[in-house]
Each structure stands twice: as structure tokens, then as C-alpha cells.
Amino acid sequence: SARILVVDDNNKNLQLVGSLLSQHGYDVAFSLSGAGAIDTVADIDPDLILLDIMMPGMDGYQVCKSIKQIKGLEDLPIVFLTAKTRIKDLVTGFEKGAVDYVFKPFNSKELLARVKTHVELKKAREKIKNNAKEISRLNTTLGQKNVDLANINKTMDSIIKEKTRQLQNANHTLQKLNDEKMDFIRFITHELNTPLNAIAAAQTIDKNQLSNDNKEILDLVDNGFTRINRFLKAVIEYFDFAGDLP
């Protein structure tokens, strides 16, 4: 329940107001002087103050001004409970920081209505303030998350660029090795073609004109040529096929 601080130098007034508020569920604290109210208001931590104006020592105007200067109590609603009805007195009260007036002798329903209204307004302001703080905190957190995400994206971009560079270098190296391999195979094929052509020419010799020993030698040469020629064709076909691969 809301806590109300009632400040009045008249004990009967305190009892009357306190009883009414207590009956309607409010937690009520009392002070018989303005100085006492200033000394205890921070500890009491009320949701609203009902403050008499005409009091000995510090009057209600001075008390209101002093409380409004206490850190954390700047927005505490203060309602004057007074017999003063002149416009000048009302304006002075508002200038000192009061939010409303209830005139003595007060009407119970009017007093309760004004107390309820200003307590609800205070709680609404506090809720808005707390929501604003939470939104600010979430925005700060979101901002940090965005910074973290940007840093992660930047790091990932760097990693991707480096991996791409490494892959390009590896592909370049593989292509170079493949080109060198193909050049080597072409060189071997070219160098073997000349003696193979000579061997192929020897195959045109009429074996009937040769002795048996020479025939056997020519058969061996013929078999070797066939095997070498078959091997070279297989190599050439393989590398022609490999060269067509992506």
C-alpha cells in the first residue's frame, strides 16, 4: 500500500486524517513539526505528503521548499492541507513545489480522491522512469551486441579472404605442377617417337631374307615396339582425359 506522511502541528488533525487514510488502506506516518518532517522524510520514504502551511517554527512553504531540495525527493508529491484560500497563498504554494491543495475543513471524499490521484500519478511516473532506464539499458546492450557482431563479421571476412587466397595459391601451384607434368610426358613421348619410328621401319623388312637368328632378333624388336607403343598410347590417352577435367 502507499505510504502517506501527514505533517501538522495539531495532534487532533493528525489523528483525524490518519484514521481516515488508515481505514482506506494507506500506511500513515506522522510529524508534528516541519523540522521533524525534514529530518525523517528520507527514512520514511513516503509516496505523498499532506502538509499544513501554518505551523510554528518552519511553515509549510519552507518545509516544502526544503524537501524538494533533498536529492531523490524532487518529484515527491506534496499536497497542502490548509485553511488558506487566497489566490496569492495558492500561487506561493505551487511556486514552492506543491502539486495540489485540500482546504480545511476538508471533505473526506475529496481528500481521498486527491490522495489517490497523486499517488497513482507518482507511481505512473516511477514506472515510466524505470521503463526508460530499462530501455536505455537494453539499447546499450543491443549497441554492444551490434559492435560484437560487427567485429565477428570483420574477423570472418578476414578469415574468408585469407582462406580464399590460400586456396587460389594452392590451385595455382597444382596447375603449375600439372602443366609441368604434361610437358614432361610430351617430352618423353616426343623423344621416344624417333627411335620407335626407326623400329617401325625395321618391321617392314622381309623376314624371308633374314637368317633364323636375325628373324628371332627382329621378332623380339617387334614385340618390344608393340609393348612400348601400347604403353605410350595409354599414357597419352590418360593425360588427354585428365587435361579435360575441370
Short mmCIF file of C-alpha atoms in Angstrom, two decimals:
data_model
loop_
_atom_site.label_atom_id
_atom_site.label_comp_id
_atom_site.label_asym_id
_atom_site.label_seq_id
_atom_site.Cartn_x
_atom_site.Cartn_y
_atom_site.Cartn_z
CA SER A 1 0.00 0.00 0.00
CA ALA A 2 1.03 3.63 -0.44
CA ARG A 3 2.67 5.44 2.45
CA ILE A 4 1.46 8.93 3.38
CA LEU A 5 3.35 11.35 5.64
CA VAL A 6 0.98 13.78 7.40
CA VAL A 7 2.63 16.94 8.81
CA ASP A 8 0.58 19.15 11.13
CA ASP A 9 1.27 20.82 14.47
CA ASN A 10 -2.29 19.97 15.62
CA ASN A 11 -2.47 16.46 17.05
CA LYS A 12 -6.24 16.23 16.54
CA ASN A 13 -5.81 16.95 12.83
CA LEU A 14 -3.17 14.20 12.63
CA GLN A 15 -5.50 11.72 14.28
CA LEU A 16 -8.45 12.66 12.08
CA VAL A 17 -6.51 12.47 8.80
CA GLY A 18 -4.54 9.42 9.89
CA SER A 19 -7.66 7.49 10.83
CA LEU A 20 -9.35 8.26 7.52
CA LEU A 21 -6.33 7.22 5.47
CA SER A 22 -5.71 4.07 7.51
CA GLN A 23 -9.32 2.97 7.02
CA HIS A 24 -8.74 3.12 3.26
CA GLY A 25 -5.61 1.01 3.27
CA TYR A 26 -2.87 3.62 3.43
CA ASP A 27 0.25 3.27 5.57
CA VAL A 28 0.38 6.55 7.55
CA ALA A 29 3.33 8.29 9.24
CA PHE A 30 3.09 11.50 11.29
CA SER A 31 5.15 14.56 12.15
CA LEU A 32 4.14 17.41 14.48
CA SER A 33 6.66 19.87 13.02
CA GLY A 34 8.21 20.88 9.74
CA ALA A 35 11.74 20.32 11.04
CA GLY A 36 10.79 16.82 12.18
CA ALA A 37 9.33 16.06 8.76
CA ILE A 38 12.54 17.17 7.01
CA ASP A 39 14.66 15.04 9.35
CA THR A 40 12.63 11.85 8.86
CA VAL A 41 11.22 12.10 5.32
CA ALA A 42 14.12 10.24 3.69
CA ASP A 43 13.80 7.33 6.15
CA ILE A 44 10.00 7.22 5.91
CA ASP A 45 10.17 7.33 2.07
CA PRO A 46 6.51 8.36 1.59
CA ASP A 47 4.57 8.26 -1.67
CA LEU A 48 2.88 11.57 -0.76
CA ILE A 49 3.00 14.27 1.91
CA LEU A 50 -0.05 16.05 3.32
CA LEU A 51 1.43 19.28 4.68
CA ASP A 52 -0.11 22.01 6.84
CA ILE A 53 1.01 25.54 5.98
CA MET A 54 0.57 27.44 9.23
CA MET A 55 2.94 25.85 11.75
CA PRO A 56 5.30 27.34 14.36
CA GLY A 57 9.00 27.47 13.51
CA MET A 58 9.10 26.40 9.83
CA ASP A 59 5.89 26.97 7.93
CA GLY A 60 4.64 24.66 5.21
CA TYR A 61 6.17 26.73 2.43
CA GLN A 62 9.66 26.44 3.93
CA VAL A 63 9.22 22.73 4.59
CA CYS A 64 8.03 22.11 1.03
CA LYS A 65 10.98 24.00 -0.46
CA SER A 66 13.49 22.19 1.78
CA ILE A 67 12.12 18.73 0.97
CA LYS A 68 12.20 19.45 -2.76
CA GLN A 69 15.92 20.21 -2.42
CA ILE A 70 16.69 16.77 -0.97
CA LYS A 71 18.28 14.51 -3.59
CA GLY A 72 15.86 11.84 -4.75
CA LEU A 73 12.77 13.64 -3.42
CA GLU A 74 12.48 16.26 -6.15
CA ASP A 75 9.39 14.56 -7.61
CA LEU A 76 7.72 13.65 -4.30
CA PRO A 77 4.11 14.96 -4.45
CA ILE A 78 3.24 17.42 -1.67
CA VAL A 79 -0.38 18.43 -1.09
CA PHE A 80 -1.08 21.38 1.19
CA LEU A 81 -3.78 20.79 3.78
CA THR A 82 -4.68 24.34 4.85
CA ALA A 83 -7.30 26.93 5.70
CA LYS A 84 -5.60 29.49 3.42
CA THR A 85 -7.78 30.15 0.39
CA ARG A 86 -6.37 33.36 -1.09
CA ILE A 87 -5.08 33.10 -4.64
CA LYS A 88 -1.76 34.61 -3.54
CA ASP A 89 -1.28 31.82 -0.97
CA LEU A 90 -2.15 29.15 -3.54
CA VAL A 91 0.32 30.53 -6.05
CA THR A 92 3.04 30.68 -3.41
CA GLY A 93 2.44 27.03 -2.58
CA PHE A 94 2.73 25.98 -6.22
CA GLU A 95 5.91 28.03 -6.59
CA LYS A 96 7.44 26.18 -3.63
CA GLY A 97 6.72 22.83 -5.28
CA ALA A 98 3.27 21.73 -4.12
CA VAL A 99 1.11 19.77 -6.58
CA ASP A 100 -2.32 20.41 -5.04
CA TYR A 101 -4.39 21.87 -2.18
CA VAL A 102 -7.06 20.48 0.13
CA PHE A 103 -8.86 23.16 2.13
CA LYS A 104 -9.77 22.88 5.83
CA PRO A 105 -12.25 21.82 6.95
CA PHE A 106 -11.76 19.07 4.36
CA ASN A 107 -14.29 16.81 2.75
CA SER A 108 -13.31 13.17 3.29
CA LYS A 109 -14.20 12.06 -0.23
CA GLU A 110 -12.34 14.97 -1.78
CA LEU A 111 -9.24 14.31 0.34
CA LEU A 112 -9.23 10.61 -0.52
CA ALA A 113 -9.75 11.35 -4.21
CA ARG A 114 -6.85 13.81 -4.36
CA VAL A 115 -4.56 11.49 -2.40
CA LYS A 116 -5.44 8.56 -4.66
CA THR A 117 -4.90 10.62 -7.82
CA HIS A 118 -1.48 11.94 -6.85
CA VAL A 119 -0.27 8.57 -5.52
CA GLU A 120 -1.25 6.93 -8.80
CA LEU A 121 0.43 9.72 -10.77
CA LYS A 122 3.62 9.26 -8.75
CA LYS A 123 3.65 5.52 -9.31
CA ALA A 124 2.96 6.03 -13.01
CA ARG A 125 5.89 8.46 -13.28
CA GLU A 126 8.13 5.98 -11.47
CA LYS A 127 7.04 3.20 -13.81
CA ILE A 128 7.75 5.36 -16.85
CA LYS A 129 11.13 6.32 -15.41
CA ASN A 130 12.02 2.69 -14.69
CA ASN A 131 10.87 1.64 -18.17
CA ALA A 132 13.02 4.38 -19.68
CA LYS A 133 16.02 3.13 -17.71
CA GLU A 134 15.37 -0.43 -18.84
CA ILE A 135 15.01 0.68 -22.46
CA SER A 136 18.26 2.63 -22.15
CA ARG A 137 19.98 -0.43 -20.68
CA LEU A 138 18.63 -2.67 -23.44
CA ASN A 139 19.71 -0.14 -26.08
CA THR A 140 23.19 -0.09 -24.57
CA THR A 141 23.28 -3.89 -24.54
CA LEU A 142 21.98 -4.04 -28.09
CA GLY A 143 24.56 -1.49 -29.17
CA GLN A 144 27.33 -3.61 -27.65
CA LYS A 145 25.93 -6.72 -29.32
CA ASN A 146 25.95 -4.90 -32.65
CA VAL A 147 29.57 -3.91 -32.07
CA ASP A 148 30.44 -7.51 -31.20
CA LEU A 149 28.61 -8.76 -34.29
CA ALA A 150 30.41 -6.24 -36.48
CA ASN A 151 33.74 -7.40 -35.05
CA ILE A 152 32.81 -11.03 -35.67
CA ASN A 153 31.81 -10.22 -39.26
CA LYS A 154 35.06 -8.35 -39.75
CA THR A 155 37.04 -11.29 -38.40
CA MET A 156 35.11 -13.75 -40.58
CA ASP A 157 35.72 -11.58 -43.65
CA SER A 158 39.44 -11.60 -42.91
CA ILE A 159 39.46 -15.37 -42.43
CA ILE A 160 37.49 -15.94 -45.64
CA LYS A 161 39.82 -13.66 -47.61
CA GLU A 162 42.87 -15.44 -46.22
CA LYS A 163 41.44 -18.89 -46.93
CA THR A 164 40.46 -17.78 -50.43
CA ARG A 165 43.99 -16.50 -51.03
CA GLN A 166 45.47 -19.77 -49.77
CA LEU A 167 43.10 -21.79 -51.98
CA GLN A 168 43.99 -19.68 -55.01
CA ASN A 169 47.69 -20.18 -54.31
CA ALA A 170 47.16 -23.94 -53.91
CA ASN A 171 45.21 -24.10 -57.18
CA HIS A 172 47.93 -22.12 -58.91
CA THR A 173 50.58 -24.49 -57.58
CA LEU A 174 48.57 -27.55 -58.63
CA GLN A 175 48.01 -26.10 -62.08
CA LYS A 176 51.72 -25.39 -62.42
CA LEU A 177 52.62 -28.94 -61.35
CA ASN A 178 50.06 -30.37 -63.76
CA ASP A 179 51.44 -28.24 -66.61
CA GLU A 180 54.98 -29.38 -65.81
CA LYS A 181 53.82 -33.00 -65.71
CA MET A 182 52.10 -32.66 -69.08
CA ASP A 183 55.21 -31.00 -70.55
CA PHE A 184 57.32 -33.87 -69.25
CA ILE A 185 55.00 -36.51 -70.77
CA ARG A 186 55.01 -34.65 -74.09
CA PHE A 187 58.80 -34.51 -73.98
CA ILE A 188 59.12 -38.23 -73.27
CA THR A 189 56.61 -39.07 -75.98
CA HIS A 190 58.44 -36.91 -78.48
CA GLU A 191 61.84 -38.34 -77.59
CA LEU A 192 60.58 -41.92 -77.89
CA ASN A 193 58.80 -41.37 -81.17
CA THR A 194 62.05 -41.09 -83.15
CA PRO A 195 63.56 -44.45 -82.16
CA LEU A 196 60.14 -46.04 -82.31
CA ASN A 197 59.70 -44.83 -85.86
CA ALA A 198 63.04 -46.42 -86.72
CA ILE A 199 61.93 -49.68 -85.12
CA ALA A 200 58.66 -49.47 -87.01
CA ALA A 201 60.62 -49.11 -90.26
CA ALA A 202 62.60 -52.22 -89.37
CA GLN A 203 59.36 -54.13 -89.18
CA THR A 204 58.92 -53.70 -92.95
CA ILE A 205 61.98 -55.86 -93.63
CA ASP A 206 61.17 -59.13 -95.38
CA LYS A 207 61.87 -61.82 -92.79
CA ASN A 208 62.31 -64.42 -95.52
CA GLN A 209 65.56 -62.72 -96.48
CA LEU A 210 66.93 -63.00 -92.94
CA SER A 211 68.69 -65.81 -91.21
CA ASN A 212 66.94 -67.60 -88.39
CA ASP A 213 68.98 -65.73 -85.77
CA ASN A 214 68.12 -62.37 -87.30
CA LYS A 215 64.46 -63.37 -87.52
CA GLU A 216 64.43 -64.08 -83.79
CA ILE A 217 66.04 -60.71 -83.09
CA LEU A 218 63.53 -58.97 -85.32
CA ASP A 219 60.65 -60.73 -83.51
CA LEU A 220 61.98 -59.52 -80.17
CA VAL A 221 62.26 -55.97 -81.52
CA ASP A 222 58.75 -56.21 -82.92
CA ASN A 223 57.30 -57.38 -79.59
CA GLY A 224 59.16 -54.65 -77.67
CA PHE A 225 57.94 -51.99 -80.09
CA THR A 226 54.34 -53.16 -79.74
CA ARG A 227 54.50 -53.11 -75.95
CA ILE A 228 56.18 -49.67 -75.81
CA ASN A 229 53.79 -48.23 -78.38
CA ARG A 230 50.80 -49.57 -76.44
CA PHE A 231 52.15 -48.05 -73.22
CA LEU A 232 52.71 -44.63 -74.81
CA LYS A 233 49.21 -44.58 -76.25
CA ALA A 234 47.76 -45.44 -72.85
CA VAL A 235 49.77 -42.65 -71.21
CA ILE A 236 48.73 -40.11 -73.85
CA GLU A 237 45.07 -41.11 -73.59
CA TYR A 238 45.16 -40.85 -69.79
CA PHE A 239 46.68 -37.39 -69.73
CA ASP A 240 44.41 -36.20 -72.54
CA PHE A 241 41.49 -37.32 -70.39
CA ALA A 242 42.96 -35.72 -67.23
CA GLY A 243 43.56 -32.49 -69.10
CA ASP A 244 39.85 -32.27 -69.94
CA LEU A 245 38.84 -32.45 -66.26
CA PRO A 246 37.82 -29.17 -64.54
#
